[in-house]
mmCIF file of C-alpha atoms in Angstrom:
data_model
loop_
_atom_site.group_PDB
_atom_site.id
_atom_site.type_symbol
_atom_site.label_atom_id
_atom_site.label_comp_id
_atom_site.label_asym_id
_atom_site.label_seq_id
_atom_site.Cartn_x
_atom_site.Cartn_y
_atom_site.Cartn_z
ATOM 1 C CA MET A 175 0.107 0.137 -0.277
ATOM 2 C CA ILE A 176 2.663 2.668 1.190
ATOM 3 C CA THR A 177 5.297 1.840 -1.415
ATOM 4 C CA PRO A 178 8.770 3.283 -1.137
ATOM 5 C CA GLU A 179 8.459 5.944 -3.454
ATOM 6 C CA ILE A 180 5.018 7.271 -1.742
ATOM 7 C CA ALA A 181 6.992 7.261 1.797
ATOM 8 C CA ARG A 182 9.868 9.149 0.308
ATOM 9 C CA TYR A 183 7.186 11.503 -1.267
ATOM 10 C CA LEU A 184 5.347 11.856 2.265
ATOM 11 C CA THR A 185 8.689 12.276 3.867
ATOM 12 C CA ASP A 186 10.460 15.023 1.808
ATOM 13 C CA ILE A 187 7.440 17.267 0.869
ATOM 14 C CA HIS A 188 6.722 19.930 3.247
ATOM 15 C CA ILE A 189 3.037 21.251 2.230
ATOM 16 C CA PRO A 190 -0.043 20.708 4.464
ATOM 17 C CA LEU A 191 -1.956 17.553 4.275
ATOM 18 C CA ARG A 192 -5.741 18.240 3.283
ATOM 19 C CA LEU A 193 -7.981 16.127 5.624
ATOM 20 C CA ALA A 194 -11.550 15.509 5.035
ATOM 21 C CA CYS A 195 -13.761 14.501 7.978
ATOM 22 C CA VAL A 196 -17.465 14.079 7.982
ATOM 23 C CA THR A 197 -19.640 16.386 10.317
ATOM 24 C CA THR A 198 -22.581 15.354 12.478
ATOM 25 C CA ALA A 199 -24.992 16.490 9.632
ATOM 26 C CA GLY A 200 -23.228 14.020 7.219
ATOM 27 C CA TRP A 201 -21.386 16.811 5.327
ATOM 28 C CA PRO A 202 -17.537 16.454 4.751
ATOM 29 C CA LEU A 203 -15.366 19.185 5.869
ATOM 30 C CA VAL A 204 -11.731 19.502 4.589
ATOM 31 C CA LEU A 205 -9.333 21.256 6.298
ATOM 32 C CA SER A 206 -5.555 21.613 5.763
ATOM 33 C CA LEU A 207 -2.855 20.453 8.622
ATOM 34 C CA TRP A 208 0.876 20.267 8.731
ATOM 35 C CA PHE A 209 1.812 16.389 8.700
ATOM 36 C CA LEU A 210 4.743 14.354 9.317
ATOM 37 C CA TYR A 211 4.718 10.607 7.870
ATOM 38 C CA GLU A 212 6.389 7.622 9.953
ATOM 39 C CA ASP A 213 5.825 3.979 9.852
ATOM 40 C CA GLY A 214 3.115 4.038 7.870
ATOM 41 C CA HIS A 215 0.912 6.410 9.663
ATOM 42 C CA LEU A 216 0.519 10.235 8.882
ATOM 43 C CA TYR A 217 0.421 12.543 11.937
ATOM 44 C CA CYS A 218 -1.300 16.160 12.484
ATOM 45 C CA ALA A 219 -1.614 18.187 15.795
ATOM 46 C CA THR A 220 -4.076 20.082 16.642
ATOM 47 C CA PRO A 221 -6.282 21.786 19.678
ATOM 48 C CA GLU A 222 -7.910 19.320 22.005
ATOM 49 C CA THR A 223 -10.966 21.451 21.468
ATOM 50 C CA ALA A 224 -10.847 21.646 17.964
ATOM 51 C CA THR A 225 -14.098 20.597 15.800
ATOM 52 C CA THR A 226 -11.662 18.011 13.972
ATOM 53 C CA VAL A 227 -10.890 16.243 16.945
ATOM 54 C CA ALA A 228 -14.838 15.690 18.159
ATOM 55 C CA LEU A 229 -15.636 14.941 14.450
ATOM 56 C CA LEU A 230 -12.951 12.216 14.257
ATOM 57 C CA ARG A 231 -13.904 11.206 17.671
ATOM 58 C CA ALA A 232 -17.541 10.505 16.306
ATOM 59 C CA GLU A 233 -16.479 8.938 12.491
ATOM 60 C CA PRO A 234 -12.587 7.883 12.479
ATOM 61 C CA ARG A 235 -13.123 6.924 8.977
ATOM 62 C CA CYS A 236 -11.654 10.166 6.944
ATOM 63 C CA GLY A 237 -10.032 11.117 3.660
ATOM 64 C CA PHE A 238 -6.949 12.864 3.031
ATOM 65 C CA GLU A 239 -4.462 14.027 0.164
ATOM 66 C CA VAL A 240 -0.959 15.569 -0.002
ATOM 67 C CA ALA A 241 -0.705 17.617 -3.219
ATOM 68 C CA ALA A 242 0.944 20.848 -4.241
ATOM 69 C CA ASP A 243 -1.133 23.414 -5.625
ATOM 70 C CA THR A 244 1.079 24.449 -8.461
ATOM 71 C CA PRO A 245 1.390 22.438 -11.970
ATOM 72 C CA PRO A 246 2.571 20.047 -12.788
ATOM 73 C CA TYR A 247 0.318 18.246 -10.393
ATOM 74 C CA CYS A 248 0.813 15.009 -8.678
ATOM 75 C CA GLY A 249 0.513 13.688 -5.049
ATOM 76 C CA VAL A 250 -1.069 11.166 -2.871
ATOM 77 C CA ARG A 251 -4.742 10.850 -1.662
ATOM 78 C CA GLY A 252 -6.571 8.298 0.416
ATOM 79 C CA ARG A 253 -8.990 6.766 2.504
ATOM 80 C CA ALA A 254 -7.725 6.338 6.601
ATOM 81 C CA GLU A 255 -8.653 5.448 10.119
ATOM 82 C CA ALA A 256 -7.968 8.445 12.611
ATOM 83 C CA THR A 257 -6.633 7.748 16.297
ATOM 84 C CA ILE A 258 -6.776 10.532 18.675
ATOM 85 C CA LEU A 259 -3.573 10.387 20.810
ATOM 86 C CA PRO A 260 -3.712 13.167 23.516
ATOM 87 C CA GLU A 261 -0.407 11.957 25.176
ATOM 88 C CA ARG A 262 1.508 12.419 22.194
ATOM 89 C CA GLY A 263 0.389 16.158 21.128
ATOM 90 C CA ASP A 264 3.212 18.356 22.804
ATOM 91 C CA GLU A 265 5.752 15.896 20.764
ATOM 92 C CA VAL A 266 3.990 15.844 17.580
ATOM 93 C CA LEU A 267 3.520 19.662 17.583
ATOM 94 C CA GLY A 268 7.218 20.378 18.296
ATOM 95 C CA ARG A 269 8.253 17.742 15.765
ATOM 96 C CA LEU A 270 5.825 19.721 13.275
ATOM 97 C CA LEU A 271 7.357 22.925 14.019
ATOM 98 C CA ARG A 272 10.800 21.795 13.512
ATOM 99 C CA ARG A 273 9.543 20.167 9.919
ATOM 100 C CA TYR A 274 7.459 23.123 8.799
ATOM 101 C CA LEU A 275 9.345 25.695 10.558
ATOM 102 C CA GLY A 276 12.559 24.967 11.186
ATOM 103 C CA GLY A 277 12.668 25.163 14.976
ATOM 104 C CA LEU A 278 10.801 26.003 17.923
ATOM 105 C CA ASP A 279 11.886 29.803 18.484
ATOM 106 C CA SER A 280 9.770 31.722 15.677
ATOM 107 C CA PRO A 281 6.751 34.010 17.089
ATOM 108 C CA LEU A 282 4.429 31.352 15.555
ATOM 109 C CA ALA A 283 6.186 28.272 17.061
ATOM 110 C CA ARG A 284 5.969 29.941 20.375
ATOM 111 C CA ARG A 285 2.413 30.883 20.175
ATOM 112 C CA LEU A 286 1.343 27.836 19.188
ATOM 113 C CA ARG A 287 3.374 25.908 22.136
ATOM 114 C CA GLU A 288 1.749 28.523 24.807
ATOM 115 C CA ARG A 289 -1.818 27.926 23.695
ATOM 116 C CA GLU A 290 -3.890 27.124 26.875
ATOM 117 C CA THR A 291 -5.406 24.464 25.046
ATOM 118 C CA PRO A 292 -3.634 21.136 24.936
ATOM 119 C CA GLU A 293 -2.579 19.585 21.551
ATOM 120 C CA VAL A 294 -3.283 16.098 20.478
ATOM 121 C CA ALA A 295 -2.042 13.924 18.036
ATOM 122 C CA LEU A 296 -3.892 13.001 15.112
ATOM 123 C CA GLN A 297 -2.699 9.389 14.109
ATOM 124 C CA LEU A 298 -3.865 8.720 10.216
ATOM 125 C CA ARG A 299 -3.676 5.078 9.440
ATOM 126 C CA PRO A 300 -4.049 4.583 5.669
ATOM 127 C CA VAL A 301 -6.280 2.053 4.426
ATOM 128 C CA SER A 302 -6.209 2.811 0.971
ATOM 129 C CA VAL A 303 -3.609 4.927 -1.131
ATOM 130 C CA THR A 304 -3.760 6.520 -4.588
ATOM 131 C CA THR A 305 -1.041 8.328 -6.794
ATOM 132 C CA TRP A 306 -1.422 10.591 -9.665
ATOM 133 C CA ASP A 307 1.230 12.260 -11.736
ATOM 134 C CA PHE A 308 0.524 14.756 -14.376
ATOM 135 C CA ARG A 309 3.480 15.985 -15.555
ATOM 136 C CA GLY A 310 3.470 13.779 -18.649
ATOM 137 C CA ARG A 311 0.207 15.260 -19.771
ATOM 138 C CA MET A 312 0.923 18.736 -18.797
ATOM 139 C CA ARG A 313 4.426 19.202 -20.332
ATOM 140 C CA ASP A 314 2.890 21.222 -23.113
ATOM 141 C CA SER A 315 1.093 23.276 -20.898
ATOM 142 C CA VAL A 316 3.755 23.524 -18.170
ATOM 143 C CA GLY A 317 6.700 23.499 -20.365
ATOM 144 C CA GLU A 318 10.083 22.164 -20.102
ATOM 145 C CA SER A 319 11.476 25.299 -18.491
ATOM 146 C CA ALA A 320 9.172 24.999 -14.916
ATOM 147 C CA PRO A 321 11.143 26.272 -12.283
ATOM 148 C CA ALA A 322 12.533 23.038 -10.338
ATOM 149 C CA ALA A 323 10.973 24.159 -6.965
ATOM 150 C CA GLU A 324 7.381 23.999 -8.994
ATOM 151 C CA VAL A 325 8.328 20.320 -10.385
ATOM 152 C CA LYS A 326 7.648 18.811 -6.901
ATOM 153 C CA LEU A 327 9.061 15.188 -6.218
ATOM 154 C CA CYS A 328 6.243 13.162 -7.504
ATOM 155 C CA PRO A 329 5.371 9.707 -6.077
#
């Protein structure tokens, strides 16, 4: 399911994950969260009081996507089962801050770590995964001269 190529993509790319939860009214809710990939799971952190946590407690089945917003389009998406891990919230938040901000000393990192509401970790266990890579069919639209930063490592 998670091939070495997909694992490398999820480890190397530093963009938010889009998480889709089901609301109590039955409608999907999509939000973006920082993530890290480890041992076949995706991990995010969010305040314990976040709507996302309540939704995932009520319905742990969710969807996710990790894909850049700029062409050429490629990425990973799938379905997962979420587990709320309160005991790992601070640890995962710290790792996310290092991954996305480069450390714990920026004003944003300090603000997130000093919130009164405790963080919880969201552990997403993928149950199905799909990849796509539109570089080939977009070559004429994007051109060979697309900046290297935009030609994301594709799975």
